[in-house]
XYZ file of C-alpha atoms in Angstrom:
224
model
C -20.784 -56.278 83.161
C -23.808 -55.522 85.356
C -24.741 -52.304 87.167
C -27.244 -53.464 89.780
C -30.691 -55.003 89.499
C -33.641 -53.026 88.148
C -34.110 -50.635 85.255
C -34.311 -47.373 87.208
C -31.285 -47.842 89.471
C -29.350 -50.770 88.002
C -29.246 -53.237 85.122
C -32.287 -53.613 82.872
C -33.153 -57.216 83.734
C -34.815 -58.121 80.420
C -31.757 -56.909 78.530
C -29.370 -58.867 80.731
C -31.488 -61.988 80.345
C -31.719 -61.580 76.570
C -27.953 -61.167 76.307
C -27.395 -64.327 78.365
C -29.862 -66.326 76.244
C -28.249 -65.237 72.983
C -24.744 -65.894 74.328
C -25.839 -69.349 75.431
C -27.351 -70.040 72.025
C -24.113 -68.866 70.435
C -22.120 -71.367 72.475
C -20.271 -68.767 74.545
C -18.937 -69.297 78.045
C -19.974 -66.405 80.283
C -18.637 -64.795 83.445
C -20.525 -61.907 85.049
C -18.925 -58.940 86.783
C -20.002 -55.769 88.559
C -18.186 -52.977 90.396
C -18.121 -53.379 94.163
C -19.452 -49.884 94.913
C -22.588 -48.325 96.428
C -25.482 -47.519 94.089
C -26.094 -43.854 93.364
C -29.500 -44.305 94.985
C -32.256 -46.891 95.361
C -35.505 -46.601 93.414
C -38.801 -48.111 94.576
C -39.806 -49.548 91.212
C -43.477 -49.816 92.219
C -43.596 -46.036 92.666
C -40.765 -44.842 90.444
C -39.408 -42.789 93.315
C -36.198 -42.876 95.384
C -36.341 -44.940 98.560
C -35.013 -42.472 101.098
C -32.410 -43.631 103.606
C -31.897 -46.942 101.776
C -28.564 -47.963 100.269
C -27.486 -50.963 98.223
C -24.280 -52.334 96.731
C -23.973 -52.713 92.942
C -22.152 -56.065 93.144
C -24.588 -57.500 95.695
C -27.633 -56.411 93.685
C -26.131 -57.666 90.405
C -25.707 -61.073 92.021
C -29.505 -61.421 91.855
C -29.317 -61.507 88.055
C -26.173 -63.637 88.046
C -27.790 -66.223 90.333
C -24.942 -65.583 92.753
C -22.169 -66.321 90.271
C -20.553 -62.911 89.989
C -17.093 -61.409 90.474
C -15.836 -57.929 91.302
C -15.143 -55.926 88.153
C -11.646 -55.214 89.500
C -10.759 -58.828 88.631
C -11.864 -58.674 84.982
C -8.917 -58.939 82.588
C -8.741 -59.073 78.802
C -6.460 -62.101 78.959
C -9.290 -64.245 80.299
C -11.996 -63.155 77.843
C -12.656 -62.754 74.130
C -15.227 -59.944 74.450
C -17.131 -57.818 76.960
C -20.807 -56.795 76.918
C -22.639 -54.093 78.884
C -26.435 -54.297 79.236
C -28.362 -51.064 79.685
C -30.613 -49.814 82.436
C -30.165 -46.544 84.328
C -27.424 -48.232 86.365
C -25.080 -47.672 83.422
C -25.763 -43.943 83.713
C -25.862 -43.856 87.517
C -23.503 -46.530 88.850
C -21.084 -47.185 85.982
C -20.886 -43.458 85.221
C -22.391 -40.150 86.289
C -24.095 -39.565 82.936
C -27.591 -39.404 84.479
C -26.515 -36.380 86.526
C -23.662 -34.791 84.581
C -24.491 -35.544 80.937
C -21.612 -34.689 78.597
C -19.438 -33.784 81.593
C -19.882 -37.220 83.170
C -17.190 -39.340 84.727
C -16.921 -43.091 84.169
C -16.226 -45.537 86.994
C -12.475 -46.217 87.041
C -12.792 -49.980 86.589
C -15.319 -49.572 83.774
C -12.998 -47.156 82.004
C -10.065 -49.542 82.455
C -12.030 -52.473 81.024
C -13.224 -50.509 78.000
C -9.734 -49.212 77.232
C -8.084 -52.597 77.788
C -10.476 -54.468 75.487
C -10.186 -51.733 72.864
C -6.386 -51.787 73.024
C -6.397 -55.589 72.757
C -8.619 -55.423 69.674
C -11.356 -57.429 71.377
C -15.029 -56.619 70.723
C -17.229 -54.585 73.040
C -21.022 -54.895 72.989
C -23.383 -52.334 74.518
C -27.127 -51.756 74.424
C -29.744 -49.205 75.457
C -28.084 -46.321 77.374
C -24.730 -48.050 77.933
C -23.223 -46.892 74.583
C -22.599 -43.541 76.324
C -19.789 -45.325 78.186
C -17.980 -46.100 74.941
C -18.650 -42.622 73.574
C -17.030 -41.087 76.641
C -14.037 -43.413 76.952
C -13.275 -44.330 73.324
C -13.023 -41.068 71.429
C -14.601 -41.217 67.981
C -16.350 -44.557 68.534
C -19.459 -45.102 66.417
C -22.504 -46.131 68.457
C -26.291 -46.088 68.298
C -29.020 -45.396 70.825
C -31.680 -45.511 68.116
C -33.268 -42.375 66.643
C -32.403 -38.723 67.152
C -36.011 -37.473 67.364
C -38.679 -38.559 69.870
C -41.259 -39.224 67.124
C -44.316 -38.821 69.308
C -42.887 -40.707 72.254
C -41.629 -43.776 70.386
C -38.061 -42.735 71.200
C -38.410 -41.034 74.626
C -34.654 -40.812 75.218
C -33.750 -39.480 71.764
C -31.828 -36.597 73.328
C -29.117 -39.088 74.277
C -27.972 -39.109 70.643
C -26.998 -35.451 70.939
C -25.161 -36.128 74.187
C -23.161 -38.878 72.506
C -21.931 -36.380 69.928
C -20.974 -33.961 72.718
C -19.057 -36.791 74.410
C -16.948 -37.177 71.284
C -18.715 -40.196 69.826
C -20.376 -40.604 66.443
C -24.089 -41.447 66.510
C -25.667 -43.698 63.883
C -29.458 -43.911 63.561
C -30.723 -47.478 63.887
C -33.984 -49.345 64.412
C -34.552 -51.736 67.308
C -35.101 -54.644 64.950
C -36.303 -55.322 61.367
C -33.085 -55.150 59.290
C -29.632 -54.342 60.646
C -30.796 -53.491 64.209
C -27.230 -53.376 65.538
C -24.509 -50.960 64.536
C -21.035 -52.400 64.053
C -18.075 -50.052 64.340
C -15.591 -52.367 62.653
C -12.612 -50.085 63.297
C -13.113 -50.011 67.061
C -14.937 -53.367 67.308
C -17.824 -51.734 69.163
C -21.312 -53.191 68.602
C -24.431 -51.379 69.834
C -28.225 -51.703 69.637
C -31.016 -49.438 70.996
C -33.049 -51.983 73.020
C -35.345 -50.192 75.511
C -34.431 -46.749 74.192
C -37.481 -47.467 72.033
C -41.080 -47.985 73.144
C -41.798 -51.263 71.370
C -42.707 -54.887 71.942
C -40.372 -57.003 74.057
C -39.672 -59.504 71.279
C -38.323 -56.690 69.073
C -35.880 -55.716 71.800
C -34.920 -59.359 72.280
C -34.218 -59.741 68.549
C -32.188 -56.521 68.389
C -30.039 -57.660 71.292
C -29.594 -60.960 69.487
C -28.151 -59.103 66.515
C -25.725 -57.285 68.805
C -24.582 -60.493 70.485
C -24.226 -62.305 67.160
C -21.973 -59.555 65.806
C -19.886 -59.459 68.986
C -19.305 -63.205 68.759
C -18.498 -62.905 65.053
C -15.862 -60.258 65.769
C -14.085 -62.585 68.183
C -13.191 -64.741 65.200
C -14.054 -67.916 67.063
C-alpha cells in the first residue's frame, strides 16, 4: 500500500523498491494499491519546502513507483491476498493518517483502517516499516511494533520520539536495530511485522537488509 511518491510527502521510494525486490526474491505475486485522495501537501524535495498552490493525488503519484500498475485502495480485499505491507515515508503520516500533524490524536484514512482491521481479523500478516508502524499502533490496540530506538543517540535515531507516540497510541514499542541480528520485530499474536528502516541514519544496504528481514517474516507467517 503506497502513500504517494517521495519521502517528504509520500512513499519512501527506496523502501518501496526494497520491499518489491525482497517480495520478488521470495516468489510472491504483488499488487500495489493507494488511496485515491489528495496529498496533504506537495514538498519540493530539492528544497525541503512545501510547493505552494500545487496539489497532487496520492494514487496518481503512487503510480510512478508502481510503473502504472496500481489500483485504488478501496478495491483491496483480504480474500484476494495473503498479506499486506506498508512502506514508510512521510506519506504514511500525512496521507494515510494525520499523525504528522496530530500525533497521538491522529486519524487514520478510512480505507487504510479498514484494510488493517480486515487483515488482522482474517489472521493474515501485516508488514510495516519506518514510520508506518504508527498506523498499526493506532488501529490495532496493543499491537507490538518497532520504529527502532527510543533515544536519539546523537542524531543516529532522529525520529526516536515516535516510540513514545506509539505508546500513547496504545501500541507496545520494542527496541530494535536496523540490521545486524533480528532487525525486524514479529508480533506473533497479531501477525504484525515491523522494521525501523530510515528511522535510522545508516547506510542504505543496512536498511535494505532490515526490510528483507521484515518481508521474509511476513511471507513466513502466510504459511505458504
